[in-house]
Each structure stands twice: as structure tokens, then as C-alpha cells.
Amino acid sequence: MTDFAFTCTGVRADPYAAGPTLVFRLRITASGGTRVHALALRCQLRIEPARRDYGPAEAAALHDLFGDRSRWGSTLHPVQLAQVAVMVPGFTGETETDVAVPCSYDTDISAGRYLAALEDGEAPLLMLFSGTAFTGAGGFHVEPVPWDREASCRLPVTVWQEMMEQHFPGCGWLRLPRATMADLLAYRSRRALASWEETVRSLLDAAPADGPADGPPPRDPARSGAFLPRAAGRTAP
């Protein structure tokens, strides 16, 4: 069976994509100079948060995901970023290809919330591979890509920040249920407010300032980080 090796040689943002999209440059090597007619590849990407350090501001922003820093030894689990499929054209021995990964600005998604919390440095990623290879010099042989194939990658935080700023300049994103949106729209219409920013600002100005001056709001320690899905294992094809 052909032995495949994968190396991520870089990552960039696609400036021409309709939405935020990361492009990972992937080098694929087939053992013994094997002729590969085609490679149907599945790639699972996950964030490995335990593989970097965090400043005080980053730790505060990650409180909802992982809880207090004192608990990070048990809560700092991998976070699923994406799962994509790519068809690699035929090659002999070695080739390089791009893996395009659409990204979400939704901060209700754990991966988006994690990356938005980082101020600088790099986000540690792990790419996990599986799939089907069509090989053979004189014909077709069908063989699986072993599930233990993987490659580490470091995503510069500036790449993520600049990509989001390109698509959502100076803006954030908030998802609300339809009923809540209807109530907000009615509130905006009654007061003839010109924009959603004015609508939210009007509500904030009317709210009593009875919260803490700074720092995260108090939370139930038993629930901190409870909604974060674990991604310790590979996702089945």
C-alpha cells in the first residue's frame, strides 16, 4: 500500500472569495515515486489551543470557552474548525495543491470565537487526513489514505484578522432568533431609527448601568466552557 505524507507549507486568505476563506498550501508525497492518477482527499481541521500561551486579555476573552485559567488543564480541548473535501489531480511522487476552507464570522461558533479572541502570534492547527487514492503505473488500484495521516500548521493571527476586516470592515456579527429580530424591527420602526447601530445603541442607553465596571460577568463555574464541543477524535467520513 502506498504511504502518503502531508505537509502544510503555508496559509493565506483568498482576497477574491465571496466570503472569508483560508487557503492552505499542501504538499503531498507518495512513497517510492508512486504514480497517483487521482486522490479524493478529506481534510478535517481543528484548533489545538493547548499548544500556545495566552496573555491576560486573551484569557479573559476565552473565559466563556474554557472557564477560568485555573481550570484549563481539563477544559483546553481541541476545537473543530472545518471539514472539507478536495480532489487532487494526478501526480507522480510529489505534488502541491490548495485546500480552500470557508470560514464563519459567527462568534456563536467556538472556532470563530477562539480566533477572534487572539491578539497576536499564531493559532496552532492540526490537519487530519483520510480519503481514497487511485494509483498504479499500468492500471488503477484503489487504496485508502490511512486515517493516521496528519500535518501541523500555524495560522498567523494577522491573516485571520485581515481576512475578517476585508469582508466585515469595522463590524461585528450577531445572530438572533426570528422572533427577537421581529421585535427589534418593530422597536426600530416605532422610533424611526436610521440603522441597526442606532437601534442597539438606543437599547443600551436605556438599560440601567448596574453591571460590573470591568471584567467578565460572574458565571456558574460548573457551566463555564460546558457548551464547547470536544474534538479529540476524528470525524467519520
Short mmCIF file of the C-alpha atoms (twelve columns), coordinates in Angstrom:
data_MODEL
# 
_entry.id   MODEL 
# 
loop_
_atom_site.group_PDB 
_atom_site.id 
_atom_site.type_symbol 
_atom_site.label_atom_id 
_atom_site.label_alt_id 
_atom_site.label_comp_id 
_atom_site.label_asym_id 
_atom_site.label_seq_id 
_atom_site.Cartn_x 
_atom_site.Cartn_y 
_atom_site.Cartn_z 
_atom_site.pdbx_PDB_model_num 
ATOM 1   C CA . MET A 1   0.000   0.000  0.000   1 
ATOM 2   C CA . THR A 2   1.264   3.475  -0.857  1 
ATOM 3   C CA . ASP A 3   2.498   5.533  2.069   1 
ATOM 4   C CA . PHE A 4   1.301   9.137  1.866   1 
ATOM 5   C CA . ALA A 5   2.867   12.062 3.747   1 
ATOM 6   C CA . PHE A 6   1.338   15.536 4.095   1 
ATOM 7   C CA . THR A 7   2.990   18.863 4.898   1 
ATOM 8   C CA . CYS A 8   1.334   22.260 5.195   1 
ATOM 9   C CA . THR A 9   3.726   24.782 3.655   1 
ATOM 10  C CA . GLY A 10  1.683   27.937 4.283   1 
ATOM 11  C CA . VAL A 11  -1.703  29.553 4.707   1 
ATOM 12  C CA . ARG A 12  -3.186  32.722 3.247   1 
ATOM 13  C CA . ALA A 13  -6.537  34.430 2.869   1 
ATOM 14  C CA . ASP A 14  -8.236  34.345 -0.522  1 
ATOM 15  C CA . PRO A 15  -8.755  38.041 -1.422  1 
ATOM 16  C CA . TYR A 16  -11.239 37.211 -4.210  1 
ATOM 17  C CA . ALA A 17  -13.563 34.833 -2.367  1 
ATOM 18  C CA . ALA A 18  -17.182 35.849 -1.813  1 
ATOM 19  C CA . GLY A 19  -16.811 35.163 1.918   1 
ATOM 20  C CA . PRO A 20  -13.934 34.694 4.382   1 
ATOM 21  C CA . THR A 21  -11.820 31.825 3.025   1 
ATOM 22  C CA . LEU A 22  -8.463  30.475 4.135   1 
ATOM 23  C CA . VAL A 23  -6.275  28.704 1.580   1 
ATOM 24  C CA . PHE A 24  -3.825  26.120 2.912   1 
ATOM 25  C CA . ARG A 25  -0.926  25.095 0.673   1 
ATOM 26  C CA . LEU A 26  -0.466  21.349 0.996   1 
ATOM 27  C CA . ARG A 27  2.463   19.205 -0.143  1 
ATOM 28  C CA . ILE A 28  1.613   15.546 -0.737  1 
ATOM 29  C CA . THR A 29  4.276   12.861 -1.099  1 
ATOM 30  C CA . ALA A 30  3.633   9.288  -2.274  1 
ATOM 31  C CA . SER A 31  6.251   6.725  -1.297  1 
ATOM 32  C CA . GLY A 32  8.529   5.201  -3.904  1 
ATOM 33  C CA . GLY A 33  7.618   7.678  -6.616  1 
ATOM 34  C CA . THR A 34  4.217   6.027  -6.993  1 
ATOM 35  C CA . ARG A 35  2.024   7.098  -9.888  1 
ATOM 36  C CA . VAL A 36  -1.201  8.562  -8.439  1 
ATOM 37  C CA . HIS A 37  -3.969  9.012  -11.009 1 
ATOM 38  C CA . ALA A 38  -6.227  10.932 -8.602  1 
ATOM 39  C CA . LEU A 39  -6.618  11.478 -4.886  1 
ATOM 40  C CA . ALA A 40  -10.032 12.057 -3.278  1 
ATOM 41  C CA . LEU A 41  -8.969  13.656 -0.030  1 
ATOM 42  C CA . ARG A 42  -10.924 14.538 3.088   1 
ATOM 43  C CA . CYS A 43  -9.350  17.008 5.468   1 
ATOM 44  C CA . GLN A 44  -10.503 17.765 8.988   1 
ATOM 45  C CA . LEU A 45  -9.022  20.907 10.581  1 
ATOM 46  C CA . ARG A 46  -9.052  21.503 14.287  1 
ATOM 47  C CA . ILE A 47  -7.532  24.061 16.637  1 
ATOM 48  C CA . GLU A 48  -5.146  22.805 19.312  1 
ATOM 49  C CA . PRO A 49  -5.483  25.553 21.973  1 
ATOM 50  C CA . ALA A 50  -3.131  23.893 24.467  1 
ATOM 51  C CA . ARG A 51  -0.184  24.418 22.094  1 
ATOM 52  C CA . ARG A 52  0.225   28.174 22.693  1 
ATOM 53  C CA . ASP A 53  0.368   30.725 25.517  1 
ATOM 54  C CA . TYR A 54  -2.225  33.433 26.204  1 
ATOM 55  C CA . GLY A 55  -1.987  36.951 27.584  1 
ATOM 56  C CA . PRO A 56  -4.362  38.288 30.273  1 
ATOM 57  C CA . ALA A 57  -6.708  39.947 27.753  1 
ATOM 58  C CA . GLU A 58  -6.855  36.776 25.619  1 
ATOM 59  C CA . ALA A 59  -7.542  34.644 28.706  1 
ATOM 60  C CA . ALA A 60  -10.415 36.958 29.673  1 
ATOM 61  C CA . ALA A 61  -11.872 36.760 26.148  1 
ATOM 62  C CA . LEU A 62  -11.624 32.946 26.232  1 
ATOM 63  C CA . HIS A 63  -13.359 32.666 29.599  1 
ATOM 64  C CA . ASP A 64  -16.675 31.614 28.043  1 
ATOM 65  C CA . LEU A 65  -14.982 28.812 26.084  1 
ATOM 66  C CA . PHE A 66  -12.584 27.349 28.624  1 
ATOM 67  C CA . GLY A 67  -13.531 28.821 32.000  1 
ATOM 68  C CA . ASP A 68  -11.011 30.255 34.456  1 
ATOM 69  C CA . ARG A 69  -7.324  29.769 33.678  1 
ATOM 70  C CA . SER A 70  -7.028  27.575 36.771  1 
ATOM 71  C CA . ARG A 71  -9.263  25.010 35.042  1 
ATOM 72  C CA . TRP A 72  -7.516  24.993 31.682  1 
ATOM 73  C CA . GLY A 73  -5.739  21.740 32.440  1 
ATOM 74  C CA . SER A 74  -9.081  19.953 31.986  1 
ATOM 75  C CA . THR A 75  -11.009 22.313 29.681  1 
ATOM 76  C CA . LEU A 76  -8.489  23.252 26.975  1 
ATOM 77  C CA . HIS A 77  -9.740  20.674 24.474  1 
ATOM 78  C CA . PRO A 78  -9.332  20.790 20.657  1 
ATOM 79  C CA . VAL A 79  -11.887 22.857 18.752  1 
ATOM 80  C CA . GLN A 80  -13.267 21.838 15.362  1 
ATOM 81  C CA . LEU A 81  -12.571 24.450 12.672  1 
ATOM 82  C CA . ALA A 82  -13.793 22.826 9.451   1 
ATOM 83  C CA . GLN A 83  -14.034 19.673 7.380   1 
ATOM 84  C CA . VAL A 84  -13.508 19.941 3.635   1 
ATOM 85  C CA . ALA A 85  -13.048 17.679 0.634   1 
ATOM 86  C CA . VAL A 86  -10.564 18.242 -2.182  1 
ATOM 87  C CA . MET A 87  -9.874  16.328 -5.397  1 
ATOM 88  C CA . VAL A 88  -6.149  16.247 -6.128  1 
ATOM 89  C CA . PRO A 89  -5.181  15.768 -9.811  1 
ATOM 90  C CA . GLY A 90  -2.809  13.021 -10.877 1 
ATOM 91  C CA . PHE A 91  0.885   13.190 -9.978  1 
ATOM 92  C CA . THR A 92  3.952   11.033 -9.606  1 
ATOM 93  C CA . GLY A 93  5.898   11.042 -6.368  1 
ATOM 94  C CA . GLU A 94  5.040   14.514 -5.056  1 
ATOM 95  C CA . THR A 95  2.718   17.424 -5.723  1 
ATOM 96  C CA . GLU A 96  1.312   20.565 -4.117  1 
ATOM 97  C CA . THR A 97  -2.305  21.663 -4.004  1 
ATOM 98  C CA . ASP A 98  -4.506  24.297 -2.378  1 
ATOM 99  C CA . VAL A 99  -7.108  23.435 0.237   1 
ATOM 100 C CA . ALA A 100 -9.773  26.159 0.429   1 
ATOM 101 C CA . VAL A 101 -11.545 26.421 3.787   1 
ATOM 102 C CA . PRO A 102 -14.599 28.729 4.062   1 
ATOM 103 C CA . CYS A 103 -14.749 30.420 7.484   1 
ATOM 104 C CA . SER A 104 -17.530 31.928 9.552   1 
ATOM 105 C CA . TYR A 105 -17.601 35.215 11.428  1 
ATOM 106 C CA . ASP A 106 -20.290 33.811 13.739  1 
ATOM 107 C CA . THR A 107 -18.941 34.136 17.284  1 
ATOM 108 C CA . ASP A 108 -21.521 31.603 18.478  1 
ATOM 109 C CA . ILE A 109 -19.275 29.062 16.742  1 
ATOM 110 C CA . SER A 110 -16.450 28.033 19.051  1 
ATOM 111 C CA . ALA A 111 -13.694 28.250 16.417  1 
ATOM 112 C CA . GLY A 112 -14.707 31.782 15.393  1 
ATOM 113 C CA . ARG A 113 -14.912 32.900 18.997  1 
ATOM 114 C CA . TYR A 114 -11.497 31.436 19.755  1 
ATOM 115 C CA . LEU A 115 -9.758  33.079 16.794  1 
ATOM 116 C CA . ALA A 116 -11.456 36.428 17.444  1 
ATOM 117 C CA . ALA A 117 -10.082 36.372 21.000  1 
ATOM 118 C CA . LEU A 118 -6.434  36.142 19.911  1 
ATOM 119 C CA . GLU A 119 -4.468  39.380 19.738  1 
ATOM 120 C CA . ASP A 120 -1.258  38.273 18.030  1 
ATOM 121 C CA . GLY A 121 1.037   35.319 17.391  1 
ATOM 122 C CA . GLU A 122 -0.238  32.147 15.743  1 
ATOM 123 C CA . ALA A 123 -3.139  29.761 16.163  1 
ATOM 124 C CA . PRO A 124 -1.978  26.115 16.308  1 
ATOM 125 C CA . LEU A 125 -3.909  23.905 13.887  1 
ATOM 126 C CA . LEU A 126 -3.859  20.205 13.113  1 
ATOM 127 C CA . MET A 127 -4.917  18.833 9.715   1 
ATOM 128 C CA . LEU A 128 -6.229  15.252 9.776   1 
ATOM 129 C CA . PHE A 129 -6.499  13.332 6.502   1 
ATOM 130 C CA . SER A 130 -8.363  10.385 5.062   1 
ATOM 131 C CA . GLY A 131 -9.672  9.505  1.624   1 
ATOM 132 C CA . THR A 132 -9.181  7.289  -1.403  1 
ATOM 133 C CA . ALA A 133 -6.198  7.072  -3.768  1 
ATOM 134 C CA . PHE A 134 -6.264  5.712  -7.330  1 
ATOM 135 C CA . THR A 135 -2.747  4.501  -8.076  1 
ATOM 136 C CA . GLY A 136 -0.775  2.234  -10.380 1 
ATOM 137 C CA . ALA A 137 1.642   2.540  -13.287 1 
ATOM 138 C CA . GLY A 138 -0.176  0.155  -15.634 1 
ATOM 139 C CA . GLY A 139 -3.729  0.361  -14.317 1 
ATOM 140 C CA . PHE A 140 -5.889  1.508  -11.467 1 
ATOM 141 C CA . HIS A 141 -5.506  0.338  -7.908  1 
ATOM 142 C CA . VAL A 142 -7.890  1.706  -5.296  1 
ATOM 143 C CA . GLU A 143 -6.449  2.116  -1.828  1 
ATOM 144 C CA . PRO A 144 -7.351  4.137  1.254   1 
ATOM 145 C CA . VAL A 145 -5.414  7.036  2.683   1 
ATOM 146 C CA . PRO A 146 -4.576  5.854  6.229   1 
ATOM 147 C CA . TRP A 147 -6.506  7.634  8.973   1 
ATOM 148 C CA . ASP A 148 -3.325  8.377  10.935  1 
ATOM 149 C CA . ARG A 149 -2.064  10.866 8.313   1 
ATOM 150 C CA . GLU A 150 -1.852  14.408 9.724   1 
ATOM 151 C CA . ALA A 151 0.068   17.672 9.465   1 
ATOM 152 C CA . SER A 152 0.602   20.570 11.856  1 
ATOM 153 C CA . CYS A 153 0.002   24.143 10.747  1 
ATOM 154 C CA . ARG A 154 0.427   27.582 12.337  1 
ATOM 155 C CA . LEU A 155 -2.177  30.147 11.309  1 
ATOM 156 C CA . PRO A 156 -0.892  33.721 11.807  1 
ATOM 157 C CA . VAL A 157 -3.480  35.672 13.761  1 
ATOM 158 C CA . THR A 158 -2.885  38.663 11.467  1 
ATOM 159 C CA . VAL A 159 -4.051  36.572 8.473   1 
ATOM 160 C CA . TRP A 160 -7.350  35.850 10.234  1 
ATOM 161 C CA . GLN A 161 -7.788  39.451 11.373  1 
ATOM 162 C CA . GLU A 162 -7.049  40.945 7.963   1 
ATOM 163 C CA . MET A 163 -9.354  38.443 6.252   1 
ATOM 164 C CA . MET A 164 -12.266 39.319 8.539   1 
ATOM 165 C CA . GLU A 165 -11.564 43.036 8.221   1 
ATOM 166 C CA . GLN A 166 -11.666 42.709 4.425   1 
ATOM 167 C CA . HIS A 167 -15.134 41.140 4.452   1 
ATOM 168 C CA . PHE A 168 -16.574 42.864 7.545   1 
ATOM 169 C CA . PRO A 169 -14.654 46.146 7.903   1 
ATOM 170 C CA . GLY A 170 -15.004 47.536 11.403  1 
ATOM 171 C CA . CYS A 171 -18.052 45.355 12.121  1 
ATOM 172 C CA . GLY A 172 -19.114 42.506 14.334  1 
ATOM 173 C CA . TRP A 173 -21.789 39.897 13.749  1 
ATOM 174 C CA . LEU A 174 -24.781 38.900 15.871  1 
ATOM 175 C CA . ARG A 175 -27.229 36.040 15.233  1 
ATOM 176 C CA . LEU A 176 -30.719 36.330 16.726  1 
ATOM 177 C CA . PRO A 177 -33.924 34.247 16.544  1 
ATOM 178 C CA . ARG A 178 -36.567 35.445 14.083  1 
ATOM 179 C CA . ALA A 179 -38.952 36.437 16.870  1 
ATOM 180 C CA . THR A 180 -36.303 38.623 18.504  1 
ATOM 181 C CA . MET A 181 -35.441 40.183 15.132  1 
ATOM 182 C CA . ALA A 182 -39.117 40.970 14.595  1 
ATOM 183 C CA . ASP A 183 -39.303 42.690 17.984  1 
ATOM 184 C CA . LEU A 184 -36.154 44.687 17.210  1 
ATOM 185 C CA . LEU A 185 -37.516 45.708 13.819  1 
ATOM 186 C CA . ALA A 186 -40.775 46.862 15.421  1 
ATOM 187 C CA . TYR A 187 -38.802 48.839 18.044  1 
ATOM 188 C CA . ARG A 188 -36.712 50.447 15.303  1 
ATOM 189 C CA . SER A 189 -39.776 51.348 13.247  1 
ATOM 190 C CA . ARG A 190 -41.659 52.874 16.191  1 
ATOM 191 C CA . ARG A 191 -38.739 55.170 16.951  1 
ATOM 192 C CA . ALA A 192 -37.822 55.863 13.301  1 
ATOM 193 C CA . LEU A 193 -34.200 54.854 13.923  1 
ATOM 194 C CA . ALA A 194 -31.992 55.038 10.845  1 
ATOM 195 C CA . SER A 195 -29.800 51.961 11.401  1 
ATOM 196 C CA . TRP A 196 -29.354 48.830 13.470  1 
ATOM 197 C CA . GLU A 197 -26.456 50.523 15.219  1 
ATOM 198 C CA . GLU A 198 -28.775 53.304 16.399  1 
ATOM 199 C CA . THR A 199 -31.329 50.686 17.454  1 
ATOM 200 C CA . VAL A 200 -28.911 48.754 19.637  1 
ATOM 201 C CA . ARG A 201 -27.369 51.962 20.981  1 
ATOM 202 C CA . SER A 202 -30.814 53.207 21.983  1 
ATOM 203 C CA . LEU A 203 -31.457 49.991 23.919  1 
ATOM 204 C CA . LEU A 204 -28.047 50.151 25.606  1 
ATOM 205 C CA . ASP A 205 -28.522 53.760 26.610  1 
ATOM 206 C CA . ALA A 206 -31.898 52.926 28.134  1 
ATOM 207 C CA . ALA A 207 -30.549 49.952 30.106  1 
ATOM 208 C CA . PRO A 208 -29.567 50.567 33.751  1 
ATOM 209 C CA . ALA A 209 -25.817 50.633 34.314  1 
ATOM 210 C CA . ASP A 210 -25.869 48.144 37.166  1 
ATOM 211 C CA . GLY A 211 -23.262 45.666 35.892  1 
ATOM 212 C CA . PRO A 212 -19.615 45.410 36.962  1 
ATOM 213 C CA . ALA A 213 -17.325 48.141 35.684  1 
ATOM 214 C CA . ASP A 214 -14.930 45.704 34.055  1 
ATOM 215 C CA . GLY A 215 -14.057 42.040 33.762  1 
ATOM 216 C CA . PRO A 216 -16.293 39.140 32.665  1 
ATOM 217 C CA . PRO A 217 -19.731 38.771 34.288  1 
ATOM 218 C CA . PRO A 218 -19.991 36.219 37.095  1 
ATOM 219 C CA . ARG A 219 -20.758 32.720 35.844  1 
ATOM 220 C CA . ASP A 220 -21.580 29.352 37.248  1 
ATOM 221 C CA . PRO A 221 -18.200 27.544 37.451  1 
ATOM 222 C CA . ALA A 222 -19.890 24.253 36.675  1 
ATOM 223 C CA . ARG A 223 -21.119 25.613 33.330  1 
ATOM 224 C CA . SER A 224 -18.039 27.547 32.199  1 
ATOM 225 C CA . GLY A 225 -16.873 26.009 28.938  1 
ATOM 226 C CA . ALA A 226 -19.653 23.444 29.097  1 
ATOM 227 C CA . PHE A 227 -21.016 24.232 25.626  1 
ATOM 228 C CA . LEU A 228 -17.657 23.782 23.915  1 
ATOM 229 C CA . PRO A 229 -17.769 20.588 21.819  1 
ATOM 230 C CA . ARG A 230 -14.834 18.239 22.198  1 
ATOM 231 C CA . ALA A 231 -12.947 17.355 19.056  1 
ATOM 232 C CA . ALA A 232 -10.469 14.850 20.392  1 
ATOM 233 C CA . GLY A 233 -11.283 12.206 17.800  1 
ATOM 234 C CA . ARG A 234 -11.500 12.173 14.034  1 
ATOM 235 C CA . THR A 235 -14.827 12.646 12.313  1 
ATOM 236 C CA . ALA A 236 -16.046 9.667  10.369  1 
ATOM 237 C CA . PRO A 237 -16.161 10.112 6.564   1 
# 
